[in-house]
Coordinates of C-alpha atoms in Angstrom, one line a residue:
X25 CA 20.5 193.5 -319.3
X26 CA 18.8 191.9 -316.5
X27 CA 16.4 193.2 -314.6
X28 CA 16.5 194.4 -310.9
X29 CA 14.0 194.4 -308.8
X30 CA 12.6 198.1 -307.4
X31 CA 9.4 198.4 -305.3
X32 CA 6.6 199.7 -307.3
X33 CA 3.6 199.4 -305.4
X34 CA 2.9 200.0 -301.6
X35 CA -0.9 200.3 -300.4
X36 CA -2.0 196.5 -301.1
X37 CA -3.3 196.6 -297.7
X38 CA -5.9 199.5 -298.2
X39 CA -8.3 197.3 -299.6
X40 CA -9.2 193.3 -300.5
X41 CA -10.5 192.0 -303.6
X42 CA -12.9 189.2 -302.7
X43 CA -15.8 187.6 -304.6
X44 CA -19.0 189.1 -304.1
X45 CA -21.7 186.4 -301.6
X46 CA -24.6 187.4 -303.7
X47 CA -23.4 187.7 -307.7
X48 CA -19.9 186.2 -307.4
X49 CA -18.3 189.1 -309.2
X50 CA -15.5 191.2 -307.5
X51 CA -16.3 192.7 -304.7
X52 CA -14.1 195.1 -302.6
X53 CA -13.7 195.0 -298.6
X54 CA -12.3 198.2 -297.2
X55 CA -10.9 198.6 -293.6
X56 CA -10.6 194.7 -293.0
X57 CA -8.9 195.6 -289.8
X58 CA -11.8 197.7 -288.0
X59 CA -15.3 196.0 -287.7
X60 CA -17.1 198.9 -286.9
X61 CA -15.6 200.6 -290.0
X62 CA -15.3 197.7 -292.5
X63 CA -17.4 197.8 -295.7
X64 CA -18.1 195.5 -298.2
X65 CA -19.2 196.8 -301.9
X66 CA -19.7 195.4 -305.2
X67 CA -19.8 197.2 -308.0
X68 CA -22.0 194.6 -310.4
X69 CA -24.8 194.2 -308.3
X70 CA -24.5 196.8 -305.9
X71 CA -24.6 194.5 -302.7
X72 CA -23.3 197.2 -299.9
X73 CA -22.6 196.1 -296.3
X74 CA -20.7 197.4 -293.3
X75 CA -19.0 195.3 -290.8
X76 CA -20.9 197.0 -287.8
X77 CA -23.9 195.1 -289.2
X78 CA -22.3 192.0 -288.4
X79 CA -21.8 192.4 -284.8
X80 CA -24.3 190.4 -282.5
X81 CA -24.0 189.6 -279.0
X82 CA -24.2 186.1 -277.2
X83 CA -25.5 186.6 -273.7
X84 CA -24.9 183.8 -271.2
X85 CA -25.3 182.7 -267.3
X86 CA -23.9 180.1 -265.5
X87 CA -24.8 180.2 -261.8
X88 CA -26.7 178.5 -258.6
X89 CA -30.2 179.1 -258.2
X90 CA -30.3 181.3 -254.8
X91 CA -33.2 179.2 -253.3
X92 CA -32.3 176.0 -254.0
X93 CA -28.7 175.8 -255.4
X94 CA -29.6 173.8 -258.5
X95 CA -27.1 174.7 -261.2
X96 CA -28.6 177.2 -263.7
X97 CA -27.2 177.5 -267.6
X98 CA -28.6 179.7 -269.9
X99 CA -27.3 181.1 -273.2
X100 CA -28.6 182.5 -276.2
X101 CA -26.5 184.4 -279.3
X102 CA -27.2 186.3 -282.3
X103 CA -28.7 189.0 -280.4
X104 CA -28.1 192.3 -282.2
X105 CA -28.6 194.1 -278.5
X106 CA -27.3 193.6 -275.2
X107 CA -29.8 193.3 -272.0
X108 CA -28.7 194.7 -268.5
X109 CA -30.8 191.7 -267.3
X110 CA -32.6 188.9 -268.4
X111 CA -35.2 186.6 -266.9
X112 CA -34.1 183.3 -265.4
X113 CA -36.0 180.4 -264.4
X114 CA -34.8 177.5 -262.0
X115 CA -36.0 174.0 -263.5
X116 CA -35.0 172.6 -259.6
X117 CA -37.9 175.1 -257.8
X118 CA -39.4 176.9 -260.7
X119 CA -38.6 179.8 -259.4
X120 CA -37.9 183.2 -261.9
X121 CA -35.5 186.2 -260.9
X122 CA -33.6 188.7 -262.6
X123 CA -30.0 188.6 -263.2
X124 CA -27.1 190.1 -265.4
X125 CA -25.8 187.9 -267.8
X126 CA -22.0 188.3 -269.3
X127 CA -22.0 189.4 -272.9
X128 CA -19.4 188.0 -275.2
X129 CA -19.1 189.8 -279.0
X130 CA -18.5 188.4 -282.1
X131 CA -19.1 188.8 -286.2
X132 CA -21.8 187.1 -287.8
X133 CA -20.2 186.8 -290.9
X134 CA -20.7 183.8 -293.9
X135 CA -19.8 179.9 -293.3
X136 CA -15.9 179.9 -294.6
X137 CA -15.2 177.4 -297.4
X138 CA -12.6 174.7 -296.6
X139 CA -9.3 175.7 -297.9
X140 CA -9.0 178.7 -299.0
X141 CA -8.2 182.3 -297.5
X142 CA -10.9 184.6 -296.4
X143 CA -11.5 188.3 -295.2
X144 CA -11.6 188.2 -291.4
X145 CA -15.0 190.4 -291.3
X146 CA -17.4 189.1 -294.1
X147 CA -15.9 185.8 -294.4
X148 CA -16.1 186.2 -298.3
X149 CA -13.2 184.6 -300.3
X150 CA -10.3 185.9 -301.7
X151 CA -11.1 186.9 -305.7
X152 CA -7.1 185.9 -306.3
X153 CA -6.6 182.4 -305.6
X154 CA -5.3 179.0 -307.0
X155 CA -4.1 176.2 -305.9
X156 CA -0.5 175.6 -306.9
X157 CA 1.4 172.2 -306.8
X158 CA -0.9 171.5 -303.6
X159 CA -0.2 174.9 -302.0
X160 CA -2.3 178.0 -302.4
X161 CA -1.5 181.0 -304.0
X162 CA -3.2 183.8 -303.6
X163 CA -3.3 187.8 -304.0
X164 CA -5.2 190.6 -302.0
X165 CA -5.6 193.0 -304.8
X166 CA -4.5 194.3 -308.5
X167 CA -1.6 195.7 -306.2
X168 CA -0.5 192.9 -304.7
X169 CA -0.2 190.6 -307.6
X170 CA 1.3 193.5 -309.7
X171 CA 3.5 193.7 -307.1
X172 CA 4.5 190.2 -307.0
X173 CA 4.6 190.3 -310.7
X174 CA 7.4 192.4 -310.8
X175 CA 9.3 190.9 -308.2
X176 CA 8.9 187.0 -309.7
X177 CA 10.2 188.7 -313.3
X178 CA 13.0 190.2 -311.2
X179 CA 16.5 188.4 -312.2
X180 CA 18.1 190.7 -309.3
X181 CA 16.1 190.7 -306.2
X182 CA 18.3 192.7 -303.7
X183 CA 17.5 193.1 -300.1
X184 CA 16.8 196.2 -297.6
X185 CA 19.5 195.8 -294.7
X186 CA 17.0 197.1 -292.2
X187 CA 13.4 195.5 -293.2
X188 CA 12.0 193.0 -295.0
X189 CA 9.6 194.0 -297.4
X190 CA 6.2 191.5 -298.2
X191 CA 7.8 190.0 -301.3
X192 CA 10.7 188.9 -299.4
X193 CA 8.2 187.1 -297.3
X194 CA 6.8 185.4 -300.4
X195 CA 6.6 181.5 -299.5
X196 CA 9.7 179.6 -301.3
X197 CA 8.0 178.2 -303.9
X198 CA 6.5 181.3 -305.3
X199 CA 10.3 182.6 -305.7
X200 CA 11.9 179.4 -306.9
X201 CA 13.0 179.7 -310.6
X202 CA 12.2 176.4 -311.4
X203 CA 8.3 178.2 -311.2
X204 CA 9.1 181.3 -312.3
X205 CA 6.8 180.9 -315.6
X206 CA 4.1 179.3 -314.2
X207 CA 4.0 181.9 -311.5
X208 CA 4.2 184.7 -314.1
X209 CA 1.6 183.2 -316.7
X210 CA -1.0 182.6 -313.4
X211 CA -0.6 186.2 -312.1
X212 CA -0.8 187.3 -315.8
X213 CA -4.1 185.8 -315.9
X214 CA -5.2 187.2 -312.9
X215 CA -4.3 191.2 -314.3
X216 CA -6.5 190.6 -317.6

């Protein structure tokens, strides 16, 4: 009898399994989609983080000076604050005033390695990934590849009429037959 395909799984987006920046274990990264309540935890060496410790500021000005008109530039980033004002000095006159600087925000998170897929808050690698025939495959969690697992093993894979599901999404060569086993034996190495 062959097998059809039925969703099992549906919360692979609660969480990300990634490898851990300090041991290089699993880690887990919660709430990848809010900064401020984003976590990062890992359960071997205990390495705890939240994404709204990641936030710093960059604080820049771009103006003329008001007594001579010499083009001022000033910048500096990293800053875990924000300043109503900071102190400007005018290399045409030397002269020093006050003004308010715009403020952009961004996430200090780790240098990304080429090529392969990253959470968007601590920049830590996916724990699921390999390449495959020069593309890379790749799973969020033990959901995700469990879930893919049984849709890959699948003989019947039917369709909703009114949404596509993330398997059906599935790049082509991940649902070819022709890599059907290879697919199956990788993600069976992943689950163990």
């Amino acid at each position: 009898m062959k097998k059809i395909y039925q969703q099992k799984y549906f919360n692979y987006h609660d969480s990300i399994l990634v490898v851990c920046p300090d041991c290089g274990e699993d880690a887990v990264v919660k709430n990848e989609h809010s900064c401020k309540q984003a976590s990062l935890e890992c359960r071997h060496c205990n390495l705890k983080k939240k994404g709204q410790d990641l936030m710093v500021y960059k604080v820049f000005v771009n103006l003329n000076c008001p007594m001579c008109a010499h083009p001022i530039r000033y910048e500096q980033g990293n800053l875990k604050i924000t300043s109503k004002s900071v102190l400007i000095k005018c290399n045409g006159c030397d002269a020093s005033f006050h003004t308010q600087p715009k403020t952009e925000k961004y996430l200090n998170s780790l240098a990304k390695q080429e090529g392969l897929i990253h959470d968007r808050i601590f920049g830590c690698p996916y724990y699921f990934q390999k390449d495959f025939k020069s593309k890379l495959f790749w799973a969020k969690n033990r959901e995700h590849l469990l879930e893919m697992e049984n849709y890959v093993s699948s003989d019947l894979r039917t369709r909703l009429p009114y949404r596509m599901r993330m398997v059906e999404k599935l790049p082509t060569f991940i649902k070819e037959a022709k890599n059907r086993d290879a697919i199956l034996k990788i993600l069976q190495k992943w689950k163990n």
